[in-house]
Amino acid sequence: CGSTTDLYPTQRRALELDQAAVRLARQRGRLDVDIGETLLVLCDGDRLLQLGYSRQVDYARERMGVSARSLALWLRLARALATRPLLKRAVVSGVVSSRKALAVVPLAVGAGERPWTTAAMNATVVELEAAARSAGVDSLGDSFQTDNLMLRMTPAQQDRLDAAIALAQETFGLGAPRWRCMEAICQEWLGAFGAWAPEVEERGAVRNDDAGPILRERPPFEPVELEEFEPIRDDSAHGLDERLQRLLRARRSFDERFGRLALRIVEGRFWSTLGYRSLEEYSRERLGMAARSLRERVWLERRMCALPALREALSSGRLTYSKALLVAKDATSEDVDARVEEASDTTWQQLDRESTAREDRRNRAAGVRRIWGPKDAARVVLDAISSALALATADGEHIETGEALARVADHFVEVWTLHRLGPRMTRNRREVLLRHGGLCAVPGCSRPAQHEHHIHLRSRGGSDETANRVAVCAAHHLHGIHRGFLTVTGRAGELLV
């Protein structure tokens, strides 16, 4: 490109913002490795249960304030780099992004570690993943993809679908996520009427001509200097938790600066000025992160510009990143303070449940239904709808997609009501298990409620009334409560501690 003095002002500004954003993005590599290594130790044995968590994902959402996807990537990275010192050094110094490292991990084994680490410094993510596929292995990158379906459905049709989901949850587990119930409902239909689903063309190898940015002469990545974190000395549950909080505070300071830069890059379309064909390509190849993560961070930055109180709550640590995203969805300048106060005193899970309920009410009033889930589950839903539409057409009927999905739901209710396995749940047990939406009553736990714990033990005179029974998952009941990591006092349904 020549010297920056030879560039137009827009080009100069694009390069300045890009270099600043890349420096911050690469500095996170060291933190990602440290966080992953600490998590590996914390997730070993019963340390998480000593902190009150029975699942890694619950610890990530409630205590760390990050998504399950981030947790999985950190753990994957730490496990992979534990036996690859050269690749680890490249990630820690910032010359290889975490995403590139995960792309070459299956190939960087033994004598292949050095050449593939060098390749990761120079090649694009697309090229590295293609090389892994050519060698017959899969990269360890983030392959989890989701899809959103918006369907026109009347309130009556949605009631039929909700009845099927409720039956599926009672059958498969009261805490089962809705997308999993939807997948089961649609699979039941396809098992009987799958022949009516239009055949999908067989997908061949994905062709990707987007092998990298137009500007092949990219500024080199300079190694970064970061504060050295001491090796893990205190491997107790609380010691590891405290270490993770320090690491997350350091990462949050990077995220705050990165968010402002990312917003300016996206709004100015500077990725195009730099010669990248799309924001996805720029995010993947230049910043080493998924485009959805970049878009999410830019969206939150816009909301924080409109709601300064939200920025202050995130910067001060009153809200975690995951809670800030939920508050930002519905908060206004008039009620943001109250929403921040409420969010800081409750769990992410409760906030998410309330946010989802508000969204469901809005969608229901608008006559639409949003179905979210992994891409393969969404594909099953679409196949079932197509099958129901084709079957109706063969019978001389013309129906819309909403009615087609409602008929799929009706079929599930008919089949599973007729062939229900085992006795029906008693009214008292159902009341206890559904008190927390079918989930374990321990705050922040996302496991389904499986056991009933008597708050005042029956062996010590406790009654069998529902107010003395609390629904918990097996792990929290057997390992948490009965091993002394958790105590339960109060009356269920009123004030439970």
CSV table of C-alpha atoms in Angstrom, one decimal:
chain,number,residue,atom,x,y,z
A,1,CYS,CA,0.0,0.0,0.0
A,2,GLY,CA,3.0,2.4,0.4
A,3,SER,CA,3.2,4.8,3.3
A,4,THR,CA,0.0,6.0,5.0
A,5,THR,CA,0.8,9.5,3.9
A,6,ASP,CA,0.1,8.4,0.3
A,7,LEU,CA,-3.4,7.2,1.2
A,8,TYR,CA,-6.7,9.0,1.0
A,9,PRO,CA,-8.1,10.0,4.5
A,10,THR,CA,-10.7,7.2,4.4
A,11,GLN,CA,-8.0,4.6,3.6
A,12,ARG,CA,-5.7,6.0,6.3
A,13,ARG,CA,-8.5,5.9,8.9
A,14,ALA,CA,-9.4,2.4,7.9
A,15,LEU,CA,-5.8,1.2,8.4
A,16,GLU,CA,-5.5,3.0,11.8
A,17,LEU,CA,-8.7,1.5,13.1
A,18,ASP,CA,-7.9,-2.0,11.7
A,19,GLN,CA,-4.4,-2.1,13.3
A,20,ALA,CA,-5.8,-1.0,16.7
A,21,ALA,CA,-8.6,-3.6,16.5
A,22,VAL,CA,-6.2,-6.4,15.5
A,23,ARG,CA,-3.8,-5.5,18.3
A,24,LEU,CA,-6.6,-5.9,20.8
A,25,ALA,CA,-8.0,-9.0,19.2
A,26,ARG,CA,-4.6,-10.7,19.3
A,27,GLN,CA,-3.9,-9.7,22.9
A,28,ARG,CA,-6.9,-11.9,23.9
A,29,GLY,CA,-5.0,-15.0,22.8
A,30,ARG,CA,-3.0,-15.1,25.9
A,31,LEU,CA,-6.0,-14.6,28.1
A,32,ASP,CA,-8.0,-17.3,26.2
A,33,VAL,CA,-5.2,-19.8,26.9
A,34,ASP,CA,-5.0,-18.9,30.6
A,35,ILE,CA,-8.7,-19.0,31.0
A,36,GLY,CA,-8.9,-22.4,29.3
A,37,GLU,CA,-6.1,-23.9,31.4
A,38,THR,CA,-7.8,-22.7,34.6
A,39,LEU,CA,-11.1,-24.0,33.5
A,40,LEU,CA,-9.6,-27.5,32.8
A,41,VAL,CA,-8.5,-27.7,36.4
A,42,LEU,CA,-11.7,-26.3,37.8
A,43,CYS,CA,-13.9,-28.8,35.8
A,44,ASP,CA,-11.9,-31.8,37.1
A,45,GLY,CA,-13.4,-33.7,39.9
A,46,ASP,CA,-16.2,-32.1,42.0
A,47,ARG,CA,-14.8,-28.6,42.2
A,48,LEU,CA,-17.8,-27.1,40.3
A,49,LEU,CA,-20.2,-28.7,42.7
A,50,GLN,CA,-18.3,-27.2,45.6
A,51,LEU,CA,-19.1,-23.9,44.1
A,52,GLY,CA,-22.8,-24.9,43.7
A,53,TYR,CA,-22.8,-25.7,40.0
A,54,SER,CA,-23.6,-29.1,38.5
A,55,ARG,CA,-22.9,-28.2,34.9
A,56,GLN,CA,-20.0,-26.4,33.2
A,57,VAL,CA,-22.5,-24.3,31.1
A,58,ASP,CA,-24.2,-23.0,34.2
A,59,TYR,CA,-21.0,-21.8,35.7
A,60,ALA,CA,-20.1,-20.1,32.4
A,61,ARG,CA,-23.4,-18.3,32.2
A,62,GLU,CA,-24.0,-17.4,35.8
A,63,ARG,CA,-20.5,-16.9,37.3
A,64,MET,CA,-18.4,-16.0,34.2
A,65,GLY,CA,-21.1,-14.3,32.2
A,66,VAL,CA,-20.2,-15.9,28.9
A,67,SER,CA,-21.9,-18.2,26.5
A,68,ALA,CA,-21.7,-22.0,26.4
A,69,ARG,CA,-20.0,-21.6,23.0
A,70,SER,CA,-17.2,-19.5,24.5
A,71,LEU,CA,-16.7,-22.0,27.3
A,72,ALA,CA,-16.4,-24.9,24.9
A,73,LEU,CA,-13.9,-23.0,22.7
A,74,TRP,CA,-11.7,-22.2,25.7
A,75,LEU,CA,-11.6,-25.7,26.9
A,76,ARG,CA,-11.0,-27.1,23.4
A,77,LEU,CA,-8.1,-24.6,22.9
A,78,ALA,CA,-6.5,-25.4,26.3
A,79,ARG,CA,-6.7,-29.2,25.7
A,80,ALA,CA,-5.2,-28.9,22.3
A,81,LEU,CA,-2.3,-26.6,23.2
A,82,ALA,CA,-1.3,-28.6,26.3
A,83,THR,CA,0.7,-31.0,24.0
A,84,ARG,CA,1.7,-28.4,21.3
A,85,PRO,CA,4.2,-26.0,22.9
A,86,LEU,CA,5.2,-24.3,19.6
A,87,LEU,CA,1.6,-23.6,18.6
A,88,LYS,CA,0.8,-22.4,22.1
A,89,ARG,CA,3.7,-20.0,22.0
A,90,ALA,CA,2.4,-18.6,18.7
A,91,VAL,CA,-1.1,-18.1,20.2
A,92,VAL,CA,0.2,-16.5,23.4
A,93,SER,CA,2.4,-14.1,21.5
A,94,GLY,CA,-0.5,-13.0,19.2
A,95,VAL,CA,0.9,-14.1,15.9
A,96,VAL,CA,-1.7,-16.9,15.5
A,97,SER,CA,-5.3,-16.5,16.4
A,98,SER,CA,-7.2,-19.0,18.5
A,99,ARG,CA,-9.3,-19.9,15.5
A,100,LYS,CA,-6.4,-20.6,13.3
A,101,ALA,CA,-4.8,-22.7,16.0
A,102,LEU,CA,-7.9,-24.9,16.3
A,103,ALA,CA,-8.0,-25.3,12.5
A,104,VAL,CA,-4.5,-26.8,12.4
A,105,VAL,CA,-4.6,-28.8,15.7
A,106,PRO,CA,-5.4,-32.1,14.0
A,107,LEU,CA,-2.4,-31.6,11.7
A,108,ALA,CA,0.1,-30.1,14.1
A,109,VAL,CA,1.1,-33.4,15.7
A,110,GLY,CA,4.6,-34.5,16.4
A,111,ALA,CA,7.0,-33.4,13.6
A,112,GLY,CA,4.1,-31.7,11.9
A,113,GLU,CA,3.7,-29.1,14.6
A,114,ARG,CA,6.4,-26.7,13.4
A,115,PRO,CA,5.4,-26.5,9.7
A,116,TRP,CA,1.8,-26.2,10.5
A,117,THR,CA,2.4,-23.5,13.1
A,118,THR,CA,4.3,-21.6,10.4
A,119,ALA,CA,1.5,-22.2,8.0
A,120,ALA,CA,-1.0,-20.8,10.5
A,121,MET,CA,1.0,-17.6,10.7
A,122,ASN,CA,0.7,-17.0,6.9
A,123,ALA,CA,-2.4,-18.8,5.6
A,124,THR,CA,-6.1,-17.9,5.9
A,125,VAL,CA,-8.5,-19.7,8.1
A,126,VAL,CA,-10.3,-21.0,5.0
A,127,GLU,CA,-7.1,-22.3,3.5
A,128,LEU,CA,-6.2,-24.1,6.8
A,129,GLU,CA,-9.6,-25.7,7.2
A,130,ALA,CA,-9.5,-26.8,3.6
A,131,ALA,CA,-6.1,-28.4,4.2
A,132,ALA,CA,-7.5,-30.2,7.2
A,133,ARG,CA,-10.4,-31.5,5.2
A,134,SER,CA,-8.1,-32.7,2.4
A,135,ALA,CA,-6.1,-34.7,5.0
A,136,GLY,CA,-9.4,-36.3,6.1
A,137,VAL,CA,-9.7,-34.6,9.5
A,138,ASP,CA,-12.0,-32.0,10.9
A,139,SER,CA,-10.7,-28.8,12.5
A,140,LEU,CA,-11.7,-28.1,16.1
A,141,GLY,CA,-13.1,-24.7,15.3
A,142,ASP,CA,-16.6,-23.4,16.2
A,143,SER,CA,-18.9,-25.6,14.0
A,144,PHE,CA,-22.1,-25.0,16.0
A,145,GLN,CA,-24.5,-23.1,13.8
A,146,THR,CA,-28.0,-22.0,14.7
A,147,ASP,CA,-31.0,-20.9,12.7
A,148,ASN,CA,-34.1,-18.8,13.3
A,149,LEU,CA,-37.4,-19.6,11.7
A,150,MET,CA,-40.2,-17.0,11.8
A,151,LEU,CA,-43.6,-18.5,10.9
A,152,ARG,CA,-47.1,-17.0,10.6
A,153,MET,CA,-49.3,-18.7,13.2
A,154,THR,CA,-52.6,-17.7,14.7
A,155,PRO,CA,-53.0,-17.9,18.6
A,156,ALA,CA,-55.1,-21.0,18.2
A,157,GLN,CA,-52.4,-22.7,16.1
A,158,GLN,CA,-49.8,-21.7,18.6
A,159,ASP,CA,-51.9,-23.2,21.4
A,160,ARG,CA,-51.9,-26.6,19.6
A,161,LEU,CA,-48.1,-26.4,19.2
A,162,ASP,CA,-47.6,-25.4,22.9
A,163,ALA,CA,-49.7,-28.4,23.9
A,164,ALA,CA,-47.4,-30.7,22.0
A,165,ILE,CA,-44.3,-29.1,23.5
A,166,ALA,CA,-45.7,-29.5,27.0
A,167,LEU,CA,-46.4,-33.2,26.4
A,168,ALA,CA,-42.9,-33.6,24.9
A,169,GLN,CA,-41.3,-31.9,28.0
A,170,GLU,CA,-43.3,-34.2,30.3
A,171,THR,CA,-42.2,-37.2,28.3
A,172,PHE,CA,-38.6,-36.4,27.7
A,173,GLY,CA,-37.8,-34.2,30.7
A,174,LEU,CA,-39.5,-31.1,32.1
A,175,GLY,CA,-36.3,-29.1,31.6
A,176,ALA,CA,-35.8,-30.1,27.9
A,177,PRO,CA,-35.2,-27.0,25.7
A,178,ARG,CA,-38.0,-26.1,23.3
A,179,TRP,CA,-35.9,-26.7,20.2
A,180,ARG,CA,-35.2,-30.3,21.3
A,181,CYS,CA,-39.0,-30.8,21.8
A,182,MET,CA,-39.7,-29.3,18.4
A,183,GLU,CA,-37.2,-31.7,16.8
A,184,ALA,CA,-38.8,-34.7,18.5
A,185,ILE,CA,-42.3,-33.5,17.5
A,186,CYS,CA,-41.3,-33.2,13.9
A,187,GLN,CA,-39.4,-36.4,13.9
A,188,GLU,CA,-42.5,-38.2,15.0
A,189,TRP,CA,-44.4,-36.8,12.1
A,190,LEU,CA,-41.6,-37.6,9.6
A,191,GLY,CA,-41.6,-41.2,10.9
A,192,ALA,CA,-45.2,-41.6,9.7
A,193,PHE,CA,-45.3,-39.1,6.7
A,194,GLY,CA,-41.7,-38.6,5.8
A,195,ALA,CA,-42.4,-39.9,2.3
A,196,TRP,CA,-44.3,-36.7,1.6
A,197,ALA,CA,-41.3,-34.5,2.3
A,198,PRO,CA,-39.7,-33.1,-0.9
A,199,GLU,CA,-36.3,-34.7,-1.5
A,200,VAL,CA,-33.4,-32.6,-0.7
A,201,GLU,CA,-30.5,-32.5,-3.2
A,202,GLU,CA,-27.5,-34.3,-1.9
A,203,ARG,CA,-25.0,-31.8,-0.8
A,204,GLY,CA,-21.5,-32.2,-2.2
A,205,ALA,CA,-18.4,-30.7,-0.9
A,206,VAL,CA,-18.8,-27.1,-0.1
A,207,ARG,CA,-17.0,-25.0,-2.6
A,208,ASN,CA,-15.5,-21.8,-1.2
A,209,ASP,CA,-13.9,-19.5,-3.7
A,210,ASP,CA,-13.4,-16.8,-1.0
A,211,ALA,CA,-9.8,-17.9,-0.3
A,212,GLY,CA,-8.8,-14.6,1.4
A,213,PRO,CA,-8.9,-10.8,1.2
A,214,ILE,CA,-8.1,-9.0,-2.0
A,215,LEU,CA,-5.2,-7.2,-0.2
A,216,ARG,CA,-2.6,-10.0,0.1
A,217,GLU,CA,0.0,-7.6,1.4
A,218,ARG,CA,-1.3,-7.4,5.0
A,219,PRO,CA,0.5,-5.6,7.9
A,220,PRO,CA,2.4,-8.3,9.9
A,221,PHE,CA,1.1,-9.2,13.3
A,222,GLU,CA,3.5,-8.0,15.9
A,223,PRO,CA,4.0,-10.1,19.1
A,224,VAL,CA,2.1,-8.5,22.0
A,225,GLU,CA,3.3,-7.8,25.5
A,226,LEU,CA,0.9,-8.9,28.2
A,227,GLU,CA,1.0,-9.0,32.0
A,228,GLU,CA,2.4,-12.4,33.0
A,229,PHE,CA,-0.1,-14.4,35.1
A,230,GLU,CA,1.4,-16.6,37.7
A,231,PRO,CA,1.1,-20.3,37.3
A,232,ILE,CA,-1.8,-22.0,39.1
A,233,ARG,CA,-0.7,-22.4,42.8
A,234,ASP,CA,-4.1,-22.7,44.5
A,235,ASP,CA,-6.0,-25.5,42.8
A,236,SER,CA,-8.9,-25.3,45.3
A,237,ALA,CA,-12.4,-24.6,43.8
A,238,HIS,CA,-12.5,-21.1,45.4
A,239,GLY,CA,-8.9,-20.3,44.4
A,240,LEU,CA,-9.5,-21.3,40.8
A,241,ASP,CA,-12.7,-19.3,40.8
A,242,GLU,CA,-10.9,-16.2,42.1
A,243,ARG,CA,-8.2,-16.6,39.4
A,244,LEU,CA,-10.8,-16.8,36.7
A,245,GLN,CA,-12.5,-13.6,37.9
A,246,ARG,CA,-9.2,-11.8,37.6
A,247,LEU,CA,-8.6,-13.1,34.1
A,248,LEU,CA,-12.2,-12.1,33.1
A,249,ARG,CA,-11.7,-8.6,34.4
A,250,ALA,CA,-8.6,-8.3,32.2
A,251,ARG,CA,-10.5,-9.6,29.2
A,252,ARG,CA,-13.3,-7.2,29.9
A,253,SER,CA,-11.0,-4.2,29.6
A,254,PHE,CA,-10.0,-5.4,26.2
A,255,ASP,CA,-13.6,-6.0,25.2
A,256,GLU,CA,-14.6,-2.4,26.1
A,257,ARG,CA,-12.0,-0.9,23.9
A,258,PHE,CA,-12.6,-3.4,21.1
A,259,GLY,CA,-16.3,-2.7,21.0
A,260,ARG,CA,-15.8,1.0,20.2
A,261,LEU,CA,-13.3,0.2,17.4
A,262,ALA,CA,-15.5,-2.6,16.0
A,263,LEU,CA,-18.5,-0.2,15.9
A,264,ARG,CA,-16.6,2.4,13.9
A,265,ILE,CA,-15.2,-0.3,11.5
A,266,VAL,CA,-18.7,-1.7,10.8
A,267,GLU,CA,-20.5,1.6,10.5
A,268,GLY,CA,-17.8,3.0,8.2
A,269,ARG,CA,-17.7,-0.3,6.2
A,270,PHE,CA,-13.9,0.0,6.5
A,271,TRP,CA,-13.5,-3.7,6.0
A,272,SER,CA,-14.5,-3.0,2.4
A,273,THR,CA,-12.0,-0.2,2.2
A,274,LEU,CA,-9.3,-2.7,3.3
A,275,GLY,CA,-10.2,-5.0,0.5
A,276,TYR,CA,-12.2,-7.7,2.2
A,277,ARG,CA,-15.2,-9.0,0.4
A,278,SER,CA,-17.5,-9.2,3.4
A,279,LEU,CA,-17.6,-8.5,7.1
A,280,GLU,CA,-17.6,-12.3,7.7
A,281,GLU,CA,-14.3,-12.6,5.9
A,282,TYR,CA,-12.7,-9.7,7.7
A,283,SER,CA,-13.9,-10.9,11.1
A,284,ARG,CA,-12.7,-14.5,10.4
A,285,GLU,CA,-9.3,-13.8,8.8
A,286,ARG,CA,-8.2,-10.5,10.3
A,287,LEU,CA,-9.7,-10.5,13.8
A,288,GLY,CA,-9.8,-14.3,14.3
A,289,MET,CA,-13.3,-14.4,15.5
A,290,ALA,CA,-16.8,-15.5,14.3
A,291,ALA,CA,-18.8,-12.8,12.5
A,292,ARG,CA,-21.8,-13.4,14.8
A,293,SER,CA,-19.6,-12.6,17.8
A,294,LEU,CA,-18.5,-9.3,16.1
A,295,ARG,CA,-22.1,-8.4,15.2
A,296,GLU,CA,-23.3,-9.1,18.7
A,297,ARG,CA,-20.6,-6.9,20.2
A,298,VAL,CA,-21.3,-4.1,17.7
A,299,TRP,CA,-25.0,-4.3,18.5
A,300,LEU,CA,-24.4,-4.2,22.3
A,301,GLU,CA,-22.1,-1.2,21.7
A,302,ARG,CA,-24.9,0.7,19.9
A,303,ARG,CA,-27.2,-0.1,22.8
A,304,MET,CA,-24.7,1.1,25.3
A,305,CYS,CA,-24.3,4.4,23.4
A,306,ALA,CA,-28.0,4.9,23.8
A,307,LEU,CA,-28.1,3.7,27.4
A,308,PRO,CA,-25.0,5.0,29.3
A,309,ALA,CA,-26.2,3.3,32.5
A,310,LEU,CA,-25.9,-0.1,30.8
A,311,ARG,CA,-22.2,0.7,29.9
A,312,GLU,CA,-21.5,1.7,33.5
A,313,ALA,CA,-23.0,-1.5,34.9
A,314,LEU,CA,-21.0,-3.6,32.5
A,315,SER,CA,-17.7,-1.7,33.1
A,316,SER,CA,-18.1,-1.8,36.9
A,317,GLY,CA,-18.9,-5.5,36.9
A,318,ARG,CA,-22.5,-5.1,38.2
A,319,LEU,CA,-23.6,-7.0,35.1
A,320,THR,CA,-21.9,-9.7,33.3
A,321,TYR,CA,-21.7,-9.7,29.5
A,322,SER,CA,-24.4,-12.3,29.1
A,323,LYS,CA,-26.8,-10.3,31.4
A,324,ALA,CA,-26.0,-7.1,29.6
A,325,LEU,CA,-27.1,-8.6,26.3
A,326,LEU,CA,-30.5,-9.6,27.9
A,327,VAL,CA,-31.0,-6.2,29.5
A,328,ALA,CA,-30.1,-4.4,26.2
A,329,LYS,CA,-32.9,-6.3,24.4
A,330,ASP,CA,-35.8,-4.5,26.2
A,331,ALA,CA,-34.4,-1.6,28.3
A,332,THR,CA,-35.3,2.0,27.5
A,333,SER,CA,-33.7,5.2,28.8
A,334,GLU,CA,-36.6,5.5,31.3
A,335,ASP,CA,-36.3,2.0,32.9
A,336,VAL,CA,-32.7,1.0,32.3
A,337,ASP,CA,-31.7,1.7,35.9
A,338,ALA,CA,-34.5,-0.4,37.3
A,339,ARG,CA,-33.7,-3.2,34.8
A,340,VAL,CA,-30.0,-3.2,35.7
A,341,GLU,CA,-30.8,-3.3,39.4
A,342,GLU,CA,-33.2,-6.2,38.9
A,343,ALA,CA,-30.7,-8.1,36.7
A,344,SER,CA,-27.9,-7.7,39.2
A,345,ASP,CA,-30.0,-9.4,41.9
A,346,THR,CA,-31.1,-12.5,39.9
A,347,THR,CA,-29.7,-15.3,37.8
A,348,TRP,CA,-29.0,-15.2,34.0
A,349,GLN,CA,-31.4,-18.1,33.7
A,350,GLN,CA,-34.3,-16.2,35.3
A,351,LEU,CA,-33.6,-13.2,33.1
A,352,ASP,CA,-33.5,-15.3,30.0
A,353,ARG,CA,-36.8,-16.9,30.9
A,354,GLU,CA,-38.5,-13.6,31.5
A,355,SER,CA,-37.0,-12.1,28.3
A,356,THR,CA,-38.2,-15.1,26.3
A,357,ALA,CA,-41.7,-14.8,27.8
A,358,ARG,CA,-41.8,-11.1,26.8
A,359,GLU,CA,-40.7,-12.0,23.3
A,360,ASP,CA,-43.3,-14.8,23.0
A,361,ARG,CA,-46.1,-12.4,24.1
A,362,ARG,CA,-45.0,-9.8,21.4
A,363,ASN,CA,-44.8,-12.5,18.7
A,364,ARG,CA,-48.1,-14.0,19.7
A,365,ALA,CA,-49.8,-10.6,19.5
A,366,ALA,CA,-48.2,-10.1,16.0
A,367,GLY,CA,-49.3,-13.6,14.9
A,368,VAL,CA,-45.8,-15.0,14.4
A,369,ARG,CA,-43.9,-17.8,16.1
A,370,ARG,CA,-40.1,-17.8,16.3
A,371,ILE,CA,-38.4,-21.2,16.4
A,372,TRP,CA,-34.7,-21.2,17.3
A,373,GLY,CA,-32.3,-24.1,17.3
A,374,PRO,CA,-29.3,-25.8,15.8
A,375,LYS,CA,-29.4,-25.9,12.0
A,376,ASP,CA,-30.0,-29.6,11.8
A,377,ALA,CA,-33.0,-29.3,14.2
A,378,ALA,CA,-34.3,-26.4,12.1
A,379,ARG,CA,-33.9,-28.6,9.0
A,380,VAL,CA,-36.1,-31.3,10.6
A,381,VAL,CA,-38.8,-28.7,11.3
A,382,LEU,CA,-38.8,-27.4,7.8
A,383,ASP,CA,-38.9,-31.0,6.4
A,384,ALA,CA,-42.0,-31.8,8.6
A,385,ILE,CA,-43.7,-28.6,7.5
A,386,SER,CA,-43.0,-29.4,3.8
A,387,SER,CA,-44.4,-32.9,4.3
A,388,ALA,CA,-47.6,-31.7,6.0
A,389,LEU,CA,-48.1,-29.1,3.1
A,390,ALA,CA,-47.6,-31.8,0.5
A,391,LEU,CA,-50.0,-34.2,2.2
A,392,ALA,CA,-52.7,-31.5,2.5
A,393,THR,CA,-52.2,-30.7,-1.2
A,394,ALA,CA,-52.7,-34.3,-2.2
A,395,ASP,CA,-56.0,-34.3,-0.2
A,396,GLY,CA,-57.1,-31.3,-2.1
A,397,GLU,CA,-56.5,-28.8,0.7
A,398,HIS,CA,-54.6,-25.5,0.7
A,399,ILE,CA,-53.1,-24.7,4.0
A,400,GLU,CA,-50.5,-22.2,5.2
A,401,THR,CA,-47.3,-23.1,7.1
A,402,GLY,CA,-48.7,-22.3,10.4
A,403,GLU,CA,-51.5,-24.8,10.0
A,404,ALA,CA,-49.1,-27.3,8.7
A,405,LEU,CA,-46.9,-27.1,11.8
A,406,ALA,CA,-50.0,-27.2,14.0
A,407,ARG,CA,-51.1,-30.5,12.3
A,408,VAL,CA,-47.6,-31.9,13.0
A,409,ALA,CA,-48.1,-31.0,16.6
A,410,ASP,CA,-51.6,-32.6,16.7
A,411,HIS,CA,-50.1,-35.8,15.4
A,412,PHE,CA,-47.5,-35.9,18.2
A,413,VAL,CA,-50.2,-35.3,20.9
A,414,GLU,CA,-52.4,-38.1,19.4
A,415,VAL,CA,-49.6,-40.6,19.2
A,416,TRP,CA,-47.9,-39.9,22.6
A,417,THR,CA,-51.2,-39.6,24.5
A,418,LEU,CA,-52.3,-43.0,23.1
A,419,HIS,CA,-49.0,-44.7,23.7
A,420,ARG,CA,-47.7,-43.0,26.9
A,421,LEU,CA,-45.3,-45.2,28.7
A,422,GLY,CA,-45.5,-45.5,32.5
A,423,PRO,CA,-48.1,-44.0,34.9
A,424,ARG,CA,-49.2,-40.4,34.7
A,425,MET,CA,-47.5,-38.0,37.1
A,426,THR,CA,-49.5,-37.3,40.2
A,427,ARG,CA,-50.9,-33.8,40.7
A,428,ASN,CA,-48.7,-33.1,43.8
A,429,ARG,CA,-45.5,-34.3,42.1
A,430,ARG,CA,-46.3,-32.3,39.0
A,431,GLU,CA,-46.8,-29.2,41.1
A,432,VAL,CA,-43.4,-29.7,42.8
A,433,LEU,CA,-41.5,-30.4,39.6
A,434,LEU,CA,-43.0,-27.5,37.6
A,435,ARG,CA,-42.5,-25.0,40.4
A,436,HIS,CA,-39.3,-23.7,38.7
A,437,GLY,CA,-40.4,-24.4,35.1
A,438,GLY,CA,-39.4,-28.0,35.3
A,439,LEU,CA,-35.8,-27.2,36.1
A,440,CYS,CA,-33.7,-27.8,39.2
A,441,ALA,CA,-34.5,-25.2,41.9
A,442,VAL,CA,-30.9,-24.4,42.6
A,443,PRO,CA,-30.4,-20.8,41.3
A,444,GLY,CA,-28.8,-20.9,37.8
A,445,CYS,CA,-29.1,-24.7,37.3
A,446,SER,CA,-30.3,-25.7,33.9
A,447,ARG,CA,-30.7,-29.4,34.6
A,448,PRO,CA,-34.2,-30.9,34.6
A,449,ALA,CA,-35.8,-31.5,38.0
A,450,GLN,CA,-35.5,-35.2,38.7
A,451,HIS,CA,-35.5,-35.6,42.5
A,452,GLU,CA,-37.7,-34.2,45.3
A,453,HIS,CA,-35.8,-33.2,48.4
A,454,HIS,CA,-37.5,-32.8,51.7
A,455,ILE,CA,-36.4,-29.5,53.2
A,456,HIS,CA,-37.1,-30.8,56.7
A,457,LEU,CA,-36.0,-34.4,56.4
A,458,ARG,CA,-38.8,-37.0,56.9
A,459,SER,CA,-36.4,-39.0,59.1
A,460,ARG,CA,-36.5,-36.0,61.5
A,461,GLY,CA,-40.2,-35.5,61.4
A,462,GLY,CA,-40.6,-33.5,58.2
A,463,SER,CA,-43.9,-33.6,56.5
A,464,ASP,CA,-44.7,-34.8,52.9
A,465,GLU,CA,-46.7,-31.6,52.0
A,466,THR,CA,-45.6,-29.8,48.8
A,467,ALA,CA,-44.3,-26.8,50.8
A,468,ASN,CA,-41.6,-29.2,52.3
A,469,ARG,CA,-40.6,-30.7,48.9
A,470,VAL,CA,-38.3,-29.0,46.5
A,471,ALA,CA,-37.4,-30.3,43.0
A,472,VAL,CA,-33.7,-30.6,42.3
A,473,CYS,CA,-31.5,-32.4,39.8
A,474,ALA,CA,-29.8,-35.6,40.7
A,475,ALA,CA,-26.4,-34.1,40.9
A,476,HIS,CA,-27.4,-31.3,43.3
A,477,HIS,CA,-29.5,-33.6,45.4
A,478,LEU,CA,-27.1,-36.5,45.9
A,479,HIS,CA,-23.8,-34.7,45.6
A,480,GLY,CA,-24.6,-31.1,46.5
A,481,ILE,CA,-27.1,-31.3,49.4
A,482,HIS,CA,-26.3,-34.7,50.9
A,483,ARG,CA,-22.5,-34.1,50.8
A,484,GLY,CA,-22.9,-30.7,52.5
A,485,PHE,CA,-22.0,-28.3,49.6
A,486,LEU,CA,-25.5,-26.9,49.6
A,487,THR,CA,-28.1,-26.2,52.3
A,488,VAL,CA,-31.8,-25.7,51.7
A,489,THR,CA,-34.0,-23.8,54.2
A,490,GLY,CA,-37.4,-22.1,54.1
A,491,ARG,CA,-40.7,-23.1,52.5
A,492,ALA,CA,-40.9,-24.2,48.9
A,493,GLY,CA,-43.0,-21.9,46.7
A,494,GLU,CA,-42.7,-19.0,49.3
A,495,LEU,CA,-39.2,-18.2,50.5
A,496,LEU,CA,-36.6,-20.8,49.8
A,497,VAL,CA,-32.9,-20.2,50.5
